[in-house]
Amino acid sequence: MLLISWRSREKEEKSWGTEKNTEDKRRFIVRRRSWYKSLAAAASICLALGGTVSLWQQGFLQRAMNLAGAESSAKEQMAEKGVSGGFLNNEEQKEELEKQVFAPGVEVPSRTYEEIHQAMREVWEQQGWFSAADETQRDVRYDAAGASPLQKESAEQSLSMAKVEDLSDAAFGGTNIQTAGVDEGDRVKNDGRYLYQTVWKEEKESVRQQVQILDTREGLKELCRLDGFTDIQALYVWKDLLIVIEQKIYVEPGERREPYMIACGDVAWRDGYQEISFYDITDRSHPREKKTFTLQGFYSTSRVADGYFYSFSHYSATPGKEDQDYASYIPRVEGGFLEEKEILMPEGTRGTSYLVMVSVELEQPEEFVQTTALVCNSSLFYVSSDSIYVAENLDMERKSGWNQDKTKLTRFTYQKGHFILQAMGELPGRLDDSFSLDAHEGYLRAVSTVREYQIEDILDDRTGQTAGQQVTKERQSNALYVLDEKLKIVGQIEGLAEEEQIYAARFLGDTGYFVTFRQTDPLFAVDLSDPGNPQVLGELKVSGFSDYLHFYGKDRLLGIGIEADEETGRQKGLKLSMFDISDPTNVKEIARENLADYNYTRALYDHHEILVDPGQNLIGFAAEGSNRGKSWNNYLVYAYEDEGFIPKLCAETRMEDYYGAIRGTYMGDIFYILYEDGRVKSYARDNWAVLEELDADTE
């Protein structure tokens, strides 16, 4: 089943409007749900999902075939593809690679730095700002190991060593992820015994971030705080390894720049860089830094899968003085420019930005397995169990007649730290977020909102020549597309819910669900069992809309969104909905909880902010409300029982705090609320009584 929901322009404006920007500046942090939804609306940023070394420029690894020749023959083929003998970072993988054959994938021409600059120059000239080339561009300084890292200090604790082997076997809450087995970075992590979170510490003249590690074995104990961070983007915990991803800004000696300046547009894109730090946390009370990598650009997102870490970041090029000014338009990794063979720039590319992709083997996090970049103006991407799909909003054609939005898709497969370019294609319309895409049994399912514009030429009365163009009509609808492994459309349903747009989508096996909205919320169910002939099974109209969908057991679908007036569409606060999807031809809303006291939750735009565990019957998220000058922020926990939502907990925070974000998680029969100022509370899940409270660090 497939559930798809479209978000209106009002939703996007709320997500990235004045209210949220003010919050970001106040908190000195840029929160990126994802480049495709956040920065695309805030700063016209494009990702560039990475290409690979020359091997991946030429083709992909075909695992079904083995070399018939001897070892020398394998090495010769590797050399022809531009792969050095040390391409993989351990001998076992190297030997495995040498047994494989490389088959053609997508042909991408090799380009020199100068050819890349020339292609970008044409775009800059059309944009009318190539005069920037006359300006002196500051060269971001990196030493051999990258930018000078801030020293990380762990709090002195006289606690005994705590090993990962002591983790509890009881159920515990993990990060809410899109693809099973593919972990996503978050600001809170839970490994079954220890809790990890980013916390803010305010000082007299500055604000800094820390990573707090807590032991829950015998009550709540703070083991340590890693200190010295300014803008942590994400955390991971993998076995006895902690990964911290931090966004930083290069600052000239004597120059002062706060992280919030990124959100204000006061920082040149080239001044941004990231540090990806790996810590040995065998002793949770004394983490030991193993390796810190440095990347130029701005963090987008990352994943951990099958023992490898993958990071995706954005780098925006500028013209510089000339094509020899590589520092202005070639991204740096670990202090050195990406090599020409590591940059993919397909024919017809109109981008001046890169999505830089890097990978690290977690058992040996001493060096990158692969570094690569794709030149593109991507808006979002989706990571399945074996592929990475990059979506790029294309400029609409401006020819006489009807013109429509289009999205360019690029597909990479990934395995053991390597990115392999497989296919490129297009589909009509634009995607809402990564949940608008889903891979299943060799096919990609996508739902998009298609905006079309009728353009007419304006003729000069005297000469009869075309003097300009004007839009005379507009129309909007929604569509579902099924694409094969080469990203060719093999099935579609078009013209759905005219003048509405997608708000949310979810796929499960051969069925998809999606929500559109204008004044009411149609929930569509779609049969995808025949990829070449998808069919709408049913449509349910309810008031308001669901902005996030989550399967709740076999026959239930949870929706979190906004209630709205059926006549006017005026929003009336948050709501929870439960849909019976046992019969997709007759979907029913069987429960609704109107939360009129709350009008905003980050869970609408960041799925990491919500805890949904059908097995434990837990639904948790923070919600904010305001009325007549008063504001409140609570963490709410619900259970679903007897066809209704049952409130279990309403935990408060202090709205006067800058850092009032709240997150919830659980271990066994204990529920934990974590506050960004470092406070933690535990509750008994049988009666939801407070068990213990750990105060924030006040030193």
XYZ file of C-alpha atoms in Angstrom:
699
model
C 0.000 0.000 0.000
C 1.096 3.528 -0.629
C 0.094 6.603 1.299
C 1.037 9.953 -0.140
C 0.376 13.427 1.243
C 1.064 16.811 -0.319
C 1.982 19.948 1.602
C 0.660 23.362 0.615
C 2.728 26.469 0.100
C 1.408 27.730 3.443
C 3.130 24.801 5.118
C 6.467 25.557 3.521
C 6.191 29.200 4.486
C 5.444 28.271 8.068
C 8.362 25.875 8.180
C 10.846 28.442 6.921
C 9.146 31.667 7.828
C 10.077 34.451 10.193
C 9.152 32.506 13.313
C 11.546 29.676 12.660
C 14.363 31.879 11.405
C 14.068 33.944 14.588
C 14.288 30.791 16.649
C 17.384 29.674 14.753
C 19.146 33.002 15.274
C 18.254 33.032 18.941
C 19.539 29.508 19.424
C 22.720 30.194 17.417
C 22.143 27.141 15.312
C 20.943 26.215 11.867
C 18.730 23.170 12.036
C 18.571 21.359 8.713
C 15.917 18.737 8.400
C 17.235 18.130 4.965
C 18.571 20.271 2.165
C 15.671 19.388 -0.034
C 13.048 20.969 2.228
C 14.931 23.392 4.421
C 17.736 25.107 2.603
C 16.006 24.836 -0.746
C 13.393 27.173 0.665
C 15.768 29.259 2.799
C 18.830 29.868 0.686
C 18.518 28.329 -2.803
C 21.027 25.659 -1.993
C 21.674 22.587 -4.018
C 23.227 19.355 -3.023
C 25.673 17.568 -5.178
C 25.484 13.881 -4.546
C 28.869 12.529 -5.153
C 30.434 10.931 -8.044
C 33.274 8.609 -7.501
C 36.816 8.138 -8.539
C 37.413 7.390 -12.182
C 36.157 3.862 -11.643
C 32.705 5.132 -10.865
C 32.838 7.741 -13.615
C 33.185 4.948 -16.111
C 30.756 2.428 -14.688
C 29.673 0.263 -11.782
C 30.745 -2.924 -10.101
C 28.979 -5.952 -11.558
C 29.077 -8.482 -8.783
C 27.623 -11.355 -10.768
C 30.820 -11.890 -12.770
C 34.334 -12.922 -11.799
C 37.533 -12.501 -13.709
C 38.605 -15.626 -15.540
C 42.198 -14.437 -15.760
C 44.956 -14.354 -13.200
C 45.577 -11.664 -10.573
C 47.626 -9.602 -13.032
C 44.691 -9.449 -15.431
C 42.447 -8.123 -12.666
C 44.985 -5.440 -11.808
C 45.263 -4.422 -15.431
C 41.497 -3.922 -15.658
C 41.548 -1.923 -12.435
C 44.319 0.278 -13.797
C 42.341 0.900 -16.973
C 39.438 2.113 -14.863
C 41.658 4.463 -12.849
C 41.564 2.423 -9.630
C 44.760 2.264 -7.649
C 45.840 -0.830 -5.777
C 44.987 0.918 -2.517
C 41.466 1.908 -3.556
C 40.007 -0.180 -0.747
C 41.469 0.166 2.687
C 41.968 -3.443 3.686
C 43.456 -6.410 1.912
C 40.390 -8.639 2.152
C 38.186 -6.105 0.362
C 40.954 -5.361 -2.096
C 41.189 -9.030 -3.074
C 37.413 -9.189 -3.449
C 37.419 -6.153 -5.716
C 40.178 -7.616 -7.869
C 37.906 -10.582 -8.619
C 35.169 -8.390 -10.052
C 34.499 -6.965 -13.509
C 33.449 -3.385 -14.092
C 30.563 -2.984 -16.540
C 29.437 0.304 -18.107
C 26.915 2.331 -16.131
C 26.235 5.957 -16.992
C 28.841 7.438 -19.297
C 30.134 10.673 -17.783
C 32.912 12.508 -19.605
C 36.165 13.173 -17.776
C 36.667 16.895 -17.201
C 39.600 19.015 -16.139
C 39.256 21.709 -13.498
C 39.350 24.315 -16.253
C 36.539 22.599 -18.184
C 34.438 22.502 -15.014
C 35.047 26.219 -14.472
C 34.113 27.030 -18.069
C 30.810 25.142 -17.781
C 30.021 26.953 -14.539
C 31.115 30.280 -16.001
C 28.320 30.107 -18.565
C 25.793 29.819 -15.723
C 27.377 32.647 -13.739
C 27.329 34.911 -16.783
C 23.619 34.218 -17.342
C 22.959 34.961 -13.685
C 24.669 38.314 -14.109
C 27.053 38.121 -11.176
C 30.268 37.051 -12.806
C 31.755 40.381 -11.702
C 32.517 38.551 -8.499
C 35.518 37.200 -10.355
C 37.110 40.609 -10.023
C 36.872 40.463 -6.265
C 39.612 39.030 -4.104
C 38.440 35.680 -2.804
C 39.745 34.588 0.547
C 41.400 31.186 0.431
C 40.060 29.021 3.244
C 43.136 27.794 5.054
C 43.571 24.149 5.851
C 46.616 22.386 7.134
C 47.525 18.845 6.115
C 45.011 17.383 8.543
C 42.292 19.861 7.694
C 41.191 22.899 9.656
C 42.602 23.183 13.138
C 40.157 21.277 15.326
C 38.894 22.647 18.572
C 40.230 20.659 21.465
C 37.618 18.295 22.811
C 37.648 17.965 26.600
C 35.820 15.275 28.519
C 34.518 15.989 31.996
C 36.622 14.497 34.758
C 34.672 11.679 36.323
C 35.768 9.187 38.958
C 33.508 6.528 37.500
C 34.377 2.954 36.676
C 34.803 1.894 33.051
C 31.471 1.105 31.429
C 31.657 -1.352 28.543
C 29.223 -1.916 25.714
C 28.975 -5.591 26.650
C 26.889 -4.518 29.656
C 24.031 -3.241 27.495
C 20.557 -4.370 28.496
C 18.598 -6.873 26.412
C 15.353 -5.006 27.101
C 13.602 -3.130 24.301
C 14.731 0.462 23.832
C 13.860 3.406 21.633
C 16.018 4.127 18.597
C 16.125 6.925 16.052
C 13.052 7.133 13.837
C 14.482 6.196 10.425
C 13.045 5.849 6.927
C 14.835 2.688 5.746
C 15.257 -0.369 7.980
C 18.916 -1.098 8.668
C 20.089 2.346 7.523
C 20.731 4.507 10.583
C 20.339 8.275 10.483
C 22.128 10.938 12.501
C 20.271 12.605 15.334
C 20.919 14.814 18.334
C 19.822 12.059 20.741
C 20.970 8.424 20.661
C 20.011 5.445 22.813
C 21.953 2.148 22.730
C 19.952 0.266 25.361
C 21.961 1.348 28.381
C 23.552 4.712 27.646
C 21.934 7.941 26.518
C 23.781 10.432 24.336
C 22.597 13.918 23.496
C 23.828 17.300 22.340
C 23.346 19.977 24.980
C 23.851 23.717 24.996
C 25.872 25.552 27.620
C 25.518 29.300 27.862
C 28.412 31.363 29.154
C 28.856 35.094 29.690
C 29.829 36.008 26.160
C 29.280 32.864 24.144
C 27.326 29.675 23.750
C 28.862 26.278 23.153
C 27.628 22.755 22.638
C 28.580 19.578 24.413
C 27.903 15.876 23.993
C 26.429 14.478 27.178
C 26.768 10.747 27.936
C 24.591 9.221 30.662
C 24.508 5.779 32.255
C 21.084 4.406 33.202
C 22.164 1.134 34.835
C 21.561 2.257 38.438
C 19.580 5.422 38.076
C 20.764 8.411 36.049
C 24.480 9.222 36.098
C 26.220 11.701 33.872
C 29.460 10.013 32.839
C 31.010 12.866 30.877
C 30.560 15.804 28.553
C 32.636 16.248 25.453
C 33.185 19.984 25.224
C 34.220 22.669 22.747
C 31.635 22.283 19.967
C 29.752 25.157 18.347
C 27.167 23.666 15.961
C 26.722 19.892 16.176
C 24.673 18.568 13.283
C 24.308 14.883 14.195
C 25.478 12.049 16.435
C 25.907 8.331 15.793
C 26.743 5.478 18.136
C 28.067 2.306 16.519
C 29.357 -0.380 18.884
C 32.062 1.401 20.919
C 32.348 4.300 18.493
C 30.793 7.758 18.823
C 30.581 9.940 15.710
C 30.104 13.703 16.068
C 29.437 15.854 12.973
C 29.980 19.564 13.519
C 29.441 22.540 11.237
C 32.048 25.260 11.542
C 32.974 28.560 9.949
C 36.463 29.658 9.042
C 37.287 32.886 10.853
C 40.201 35.175 10.106
C 42.423 35.984 13.120
C 40.732 38.721 15.123
C 37.401 38.262 13.313
C 34.264 37.289 15.226
C 31.507 35.228 13.623
C 28.741 33.411 15.433
C 27.139 30.245 13.982
C 23.753 31.958 13.653
C 25.269 34.169 10.947
C 24.931 31.207 8.589
C 21.145 31.479 8.797
C 21.313 35.233 8.218
C 23.309 34.868 5.015
C 26.237 36.826 6.462
C 28.767 34.104 5.756
C 30.190 33.229 2.352
C 29.434 29.623 1.507
C 33.096 28.916 0.950
C 33.831 29.805 4.572
C 31.910 26.814 5.895
C 33.486 23.486 6.738
C 32.658 20.394 8.758
C 34.536 18.260 11.215
C 33.581 14.592 11.440
C 35.092 13.217 14.634
C 35.315 9.566 15.677
C 35.701 8.701 19.371
C 36.513 5.404 21.055
C 33.933 5.131 23.855
C 34.874 1.741 25.243
C 35.179 3.729 28.467
C 32.058 5.914 28.311
C 33.383 8.141 31.082
C 36.534 9.016 29.106
C 35.971 9.061 25.316
C 39.186 9.048 23.307
C 39.384 10.853 19.985
C 40.570 8.525 17.221
C 40.265 10.621 14.088
C 38.792 13.923 12.890
C 38.130 14.496 9.196
C 37.630 17.935 7.648
C 35.378 18.739 4.683
C 34.844 22.117 3.056
C 31.206 23.044 2.679
C 27.972 22.618 4.622
C 26.593 19.415 6.072
C 23.420 18.019 4.552
C 22.826 14.543 5.959
C 24.494 11.190 6.553
C 23.851 7.475 7.040
C 25.415 4.422 8.684
C 24.834 1.055 7.013
C 26.590 -2.328 7.173
C 29.540 -0.985 9.132
C 30.191 2.082 6.962
C 29.568 5.773 7.512
C 28.360 7.889 4.577
C 28.208 11.687 4.643
C 26.645 14.088 2.137
C 27.448 17.784 2.108
C 26.961 20.863 -0.043
C 29.674 23.020 -1.535
C 28.797 26.130 -3.553
C 31.351 27.315 -6.111
C 32.172 30.962 -6.862
C 33.807 32.347 -10.018
C 37.099 33.398 -8.468
C 39.598 35.435 -10.458
C 40.220 32.873 -13.179
C 40.056 29.154 -13.880
C 43.389 28.640 -12.101
C 41.819 29.888 -8.868
C 40.855 26.367 -7.848
C 40.109 27.395 -4.259
C 37.066 29.319 -5.496
C 35.287 26.449 -7.231
C 36.806 23.056 -6.262
C 35.861 21.605 -2.845
C 38.548 20.437 -0.440
C 38.604 17.240 1.560
C 41.196 16.750 4.273
C 42.983 19.903 3.153
C 43.377 18.886 -0.500
C 41.254 19.544 -3.579
C 39.119 16.720 -4.874
C 40.919 15.241 -7.854
C 39.530 15.764 -11.335
C 38.721 12.058 -11.624
C 36.634 12.271 -8.434
C 34.250 14.896 -9.842
C 31.210 13.922 -11.929
C 29.754 16.570 -14.223
C 27.270 14.922 -16.630
C 26.558 16.438 -20.036
C 24.113 19.315 -19.878
C 24.732 20.058 -16.187
C 23.668 23.598 -15.285
C 24.805 23.595 -11.679
C 27.439 25.599 -9.837
C 27.249 23.491 -6.694
C 28.433 20.075 -5.605
C 27.062 17.333 -3.443
C 30.211 15.896 -1.877
C 30.019 12.270 -0.775
C 32.520 10.602 1.542
C 32.609 7.244 3.308
C 34.480 5.693 6.225
C 34.835 2.080 7.325
C 33.841 2.094 10.994
C 36.109 -0.763 12.013
C 39.060 1.276 10.725
C 38.120 4.984 10.764
C 41.579 6.234 9.846
C 40.927 7.394 6.277
C 38.152 7.882 3.783
C 37.235 4.841 1.718
C 35.977 7.080 -1.080
C 35.561 10.790 -1.758
C 33.598 12.019 -4.743
C 31.297 14.826 -5.889
C 28.482 15.328 -8.352
C 27.881 18.760 -9.867
C 24.137 19.400 -9.664
C 21.459 21.589 -8.126
C 19.775 18.863 -6.111
C 16.977 19.549 -3.661
C 16.658 16.272 -1.744
C 17.651 12.643 -1.752
C 16.420 9.310 -0.487
C 18.619 6.435 0.722
C 17.249 2.911 0.380
C 18.967 -0.275 1.539
C 21.211 -0.337 -1.539
C 20.724 2.884 -3.523
C 20.945 6.648 -3.160
C 18.473 8.707 -5.170
C 19.298 12.365 -5.764
C 16.472 14.711 -6.771
C 17.127 18.011 -8.526
C 14.529 20.644 -9.369
C 14.971 21.608 -13.011
C 14.364 25.081 -14.369
C 11.012 25.189 -16.125
C 11.136 25.598 -19.878
C 9.826 28.962 -21.005
C 8.457 28.172 -24.416
C 5.097 29.136 -25.872
C 2.365 26.772 -24.633
C 2.047 24.683 -21.494
C 5.218 24.184 -19.421
C 5.582 22.101 -16.278
C 7.938 21.636 -13.338
C 10.297 18.682 -13.632
C 12.598 16.794 -11.307
C 15.856 15.181 -12.366
C 16.762 11.943 -10.581
C 20.217 10.392 -10.240
C 20.694 6.909 -8.810
C 23.824 5.566 -7.149
C 24.198 2.155 -5.579
C 26.422 1.952 -2.532
C 28.216 -0.876 -0.788
C 31.285 -1.189 1.437
C 31.955 2.506 1.266
C 31.699 2.908 -2.508
C 29.259 4.993 -4.560
C 28.436 3.622 -8.004
C 26.657 5.748 -10.583
C 23.834 3.717 -12.130
C 21.218 5.854 -13.857
C 19.738 9.293 -14.501
C 16.183 10.209 -15.439
C 13.361 12.740 -15.081
C 9.788 12.890 -13.846
C 7.152 15.642 -14.002
C 6.530 17.782 -10.935
C 8.396 18.350 -7.692
C 8.802 16.168 -4.626
C 7.702 17.084 -1.123
C 10.390 15.266 0.860
C 12.297 11.974 0.952
C 9.138 10.080 1.934
C 7.800 10.911 -1.534
C 10.238 8.269 -2.823
C 10.329 4.544 -2.103
C 12.304 1.672 -3.616
C 10.729 -1.779 -3.803
C 11.736 -4.893 -5.758
C 13.755 -3.043 -8.367
C 11.325 -0.165 -8.867
C 11.247 3.392 -7.550
C 7.832 4.794 -6.663
C 7.494 8.595 -6.552
C 4.679 11.044 -5.868
C 4.950 14.632 -7.039
C 3.000 17.850 -7.278
C 2.889 19.005 -10.893
C 2.589 22.740 -11.494
C 1.945 23.848 -15.055
C 2.012 27.295 -16.607
C 0.674 28.423 -19.984
C 3.064 30.915 -21.533
C 2.234 33.199 -24.444
C 4.642 35.295 -26.441
C 4.183 39.073 -26.313
C 4.532 40.557 -29.786
C 5.770 44.034 -30.569
C 2.937 45.975 -32.298
C 5.320 47.674 -34.723
C 7.744 44.907 -35.679
C 5.679 41.807 -34.988
C 8.685 40.284 -33.221
C 8.553 38.598 -29.830
C 9.175 41.216 -27.141
C 8.671 39.001 -24.117
C 6.459 36.360 -22.519
C 3.602 36.243 -20.050
C 1.897 33.542 -17.988
C -1.772 33.430 -18.905
C -2.989 30.335 -17.035
C -1.828 28.110 -14.178
C -2.940 24.695 -13.000
C -1.780 22.170 -10.427
C -2.367 18.490 -9.768
C -0.595 15.486 -8.293
C 0.815 12.320 -9.772
C 2.333 8.969 -8.918
C 5.119 7.482 -11.052
C 6.819 4.086 -11.102
C 10.363 4.012 -12.495
C 12.637 1.086 -13.294
C 16.300 0.680 -12.313
C 17.342 2.919 -15.213
C 14.930 5.602 -13.939
C 12.621 5.263 -16.903
C 8.918 5.806 -16.172
C 7.042 2.519 -16.631
C 3.747 3.388 -14.934
C 1.882 6.481 -13.789
C -1.312 7.973 -12.397
C -1.701 11.650 -13.245
C -4.215 14.437 -12.666
C -4.966 13.598 -9.021
C -6.459 16.144 -6.599
C -6.410 19.226 -8.817
C -5.350 22.508 -7.178
C -4.038 20.634 -4.131
C -0.539 19.467 -3.243
C 1.198 16.606 -1.510
C 1.595 16.873 2.258
C 2.742 13.379 3.245
C 3.398 9.976 1.742
C 4.170 6.448 2.903
C 4.729 3.167 1.071
C 4.311 -0.375 2.315
C 5.012 -3.252 -0.052
C 2.628 -3.094 -3.006
C 0.456 -0.338 -1.562
C 1.002 3.377 -1.231
C -0.846 6.102 0.649
C -0.675 9.852 0.125
C -2.387 12.940 1.489
C -3.202 16.115 -0.431
C -4.691 19.281 0.999
C -6.449 22.509 0.160
C -9.403 22.701 2.537
C -9.922 19.013 3.303
C -7.480 16.117 3.459
C -8.033 13.412 0.829
C -6.150 10.248 1.759
C -5.481 8.130 -1.322
C -4.686 4.416 -1.358
C -2.879 3.119 -4.452
C -2.295 -0.442 -5.664
C 1.291 -0.830 -6.952
C 1.346 -4.592 -7.442
C 1.550 -4.084 -11.221
C 4.346 -1.497 -11.674
C 3.224 -0.725 -15.205
C -0.389 -0.110 -14.226
C -0.804 1.439 -10.751
C -4.419 1.949 -9.684
C -6.157 4.204 -7.148
C -8.008 1.902 -4.762
C -9.810 4.427 -2.618
C -9.998 7.985 -1.362
C -10.981 9.247 2.083
C -11.762 12.905 2.748
C -11.313 14.242 6.272
C -10.808 17.733 7.676
C -7.301 19.125 8.038
C -4.269 17.230 6.828
C -1.640 14.748 7.971
C 1.910 16.015 7.598
C 3.605 12.802 8.705
C 2.460 9.207 8.256
C 3.658 6.119 10.100
C 2.390 2.538 9.883
C 1.103 1.447 13.289
C 0.946 -2.305 13.143
C -0.411 -4.371 10.276
C -3.680 -2.594 9.522
C -3.278 0.875 11.001
C -1.773 4.097 9.730
C -0.944 6.983 12.085
C -1.169 10.565 10.856
C 0.220 13.625 12.624
C -0.817 16.968 11.235
C -3.072 20.003 11.477
C -6.810 20.255 11.961
C -8.526 22.750 9.665
C -11.949 24.152 8.942
C -13.582 22.192 6.096
C -15.095 25.308 4.553
C -12.271 27.836 4.815
C -9.167 25.673 5.361
C -8.239 27.804 8.409
C -5.877 25.888 10.671
C -7.150 25.007 14.145
C -4.229 23.309 15.902
C -2.481 19.926 15.848
C -4.235 16.596 15.510
C -3.544 12.865 15.626
C -5.437 10.532 13.300
C -5.542 6.738 13.112
C -6.670 5.145 9.857
C -7.911 1.599 9.344
C -6.165 0.380 6.169
C -7.173 -3.288 6.424
C -9.266 -2.709 3.287
C -7.388 -0.215 1.078
C -10.486 0.234 -1.066
C -12.321 1.552 1.994
C -9.857 3.407 4.244
C -11.481 4.771 7.406
C -10.446 7.294 10.041
C -11.248 5.404 13.238
C -9.725 7.757 15.816
C -8.861 11.430 16.078
C -7.303 13.482 18.847
C -7.595 17.241 18.381
C -4.805 19.136 20.154
C -6.260 22.632 19.939
C -3.870 23.943 22.616
C -0.889 23.269 20.335
C -0.183 24.785 16.947
C 3.336 23.612 16.142
C 5.576 20.571 16.453
C 8.946 19.917 14.882
C 7.678 16.408 14.182
C 5.765 17.834 11.196
C 9.036 18.601 9.441
C 11.628 16.326 11.050
C 10.714 12.675 11.512
C 13.538 12.271 14.055
C 11.512 14.418 16.456
C 8.802 11.795 16.866
C 8.932 8.508 18.755
C 6.554 5.962 17.230
C 6.795 2.382 18.483
C 3.715 0.244 17.748
C 5.230 -2.741 19.574
C 5.510 -0.728 22.785
C 2.351 1.273 21.995
C 4.154 4.610 22.323
C 3.616 7.848 20.417
C 5.721 10.740 21.689
C 6.613 14.222 20.447
C 7.141 17.781 21.673
C 4.448 20.352 20.881
C 4.269 24.122 21.251
C 1.310 26.400 21.796
C 0.578 30.050 22.446
C -2.382 32.285 23.276
C -2.663 35.963 24.232
C 1.054 36.423 24.767
C 1.582 33.193 26.693
C 3.546 30.247 25.307
C 4.076 26.676 26.381
C 6.108 23.695 25.237
C 5.335 20.141 26.365
C 6.430 16.632 25.548
C 3.326 14.514 24.960
C 3.088 10.732 25.136
C 0.046 8.826 23.871
C -0.973 5.202 23.598
C -3.506 3.854 21.135
C -6.101 1.713 22.908
C -9.701 0.703 22.194
C -9.801 2.736 18.962
C -8.705 5.925 20.701
C -5.651 7.966 21.705
C -4.961 7.783 25.443
C -2.748 10.540 26.966
C -0.010 9.122 29.189
C 2.366 12.013 29.866
C 2.587 15.785 29.494
C 6.099 16.917 30.466
C 6.792 20.638 30.625
C 9.848 22.711 29.840
C 10.831 26.242 30.699
C 9.874 28.478 27.772
C 12.264 31.173 28.989
C 15.178 28.857 28.204
C 16.868 29.381 24.859
C 17.401 25.679 24.640
C 13.977 24.279 25.363
C 13.836 21.432 22.855
C 12.636 18.166 24.376
C 13.086 14.582 23.230
C 11.718 11.329 24.573
C 12.975 7.746 24.521
C 12.671 4.593 26.590
C 14.543 1.585 27.907
C 12.441 -1.318 29.075
C 9.819 -0.067 31.530
C 11.399 3.376 31.998
C 10.720 6.441 29.853
C 13.228 9.303 29.614
C 12.731 12.962 28.747
C 15.909 14.751 27.646
C 16.204 18.550 27.578
C 18.736 20.471 25.520
C 20.026 22.253 28.613
C 21.248 18.899 29.969
C 18.376 18.001 32.285
C 16.989 14.463 32.164
C 13.885 12.999 33.804
C 12.890 9.353 34.094
C 9.346 8.013 34.437
C 7.858 4.629 35.325
C 5.868 3.462 32.311
C 3.308 1.605 34.405
C 1.971 4.742 36.133
C 4.090 7.529 34.560
C 5.299 8.749 37.937
C 8.604 10.644 38.047
C 11.428 8.348 39.164
C 14.419 10.648 39.042
C 15.571 14.023 37.739
C 19.105 14.941 36.729
C 19.697 18.693 36.884
C 21.487 20.642 34.187
C 25.172 21.384 34.648
C 25.352 24.809 36.286
C 29.125 25.192 36.476
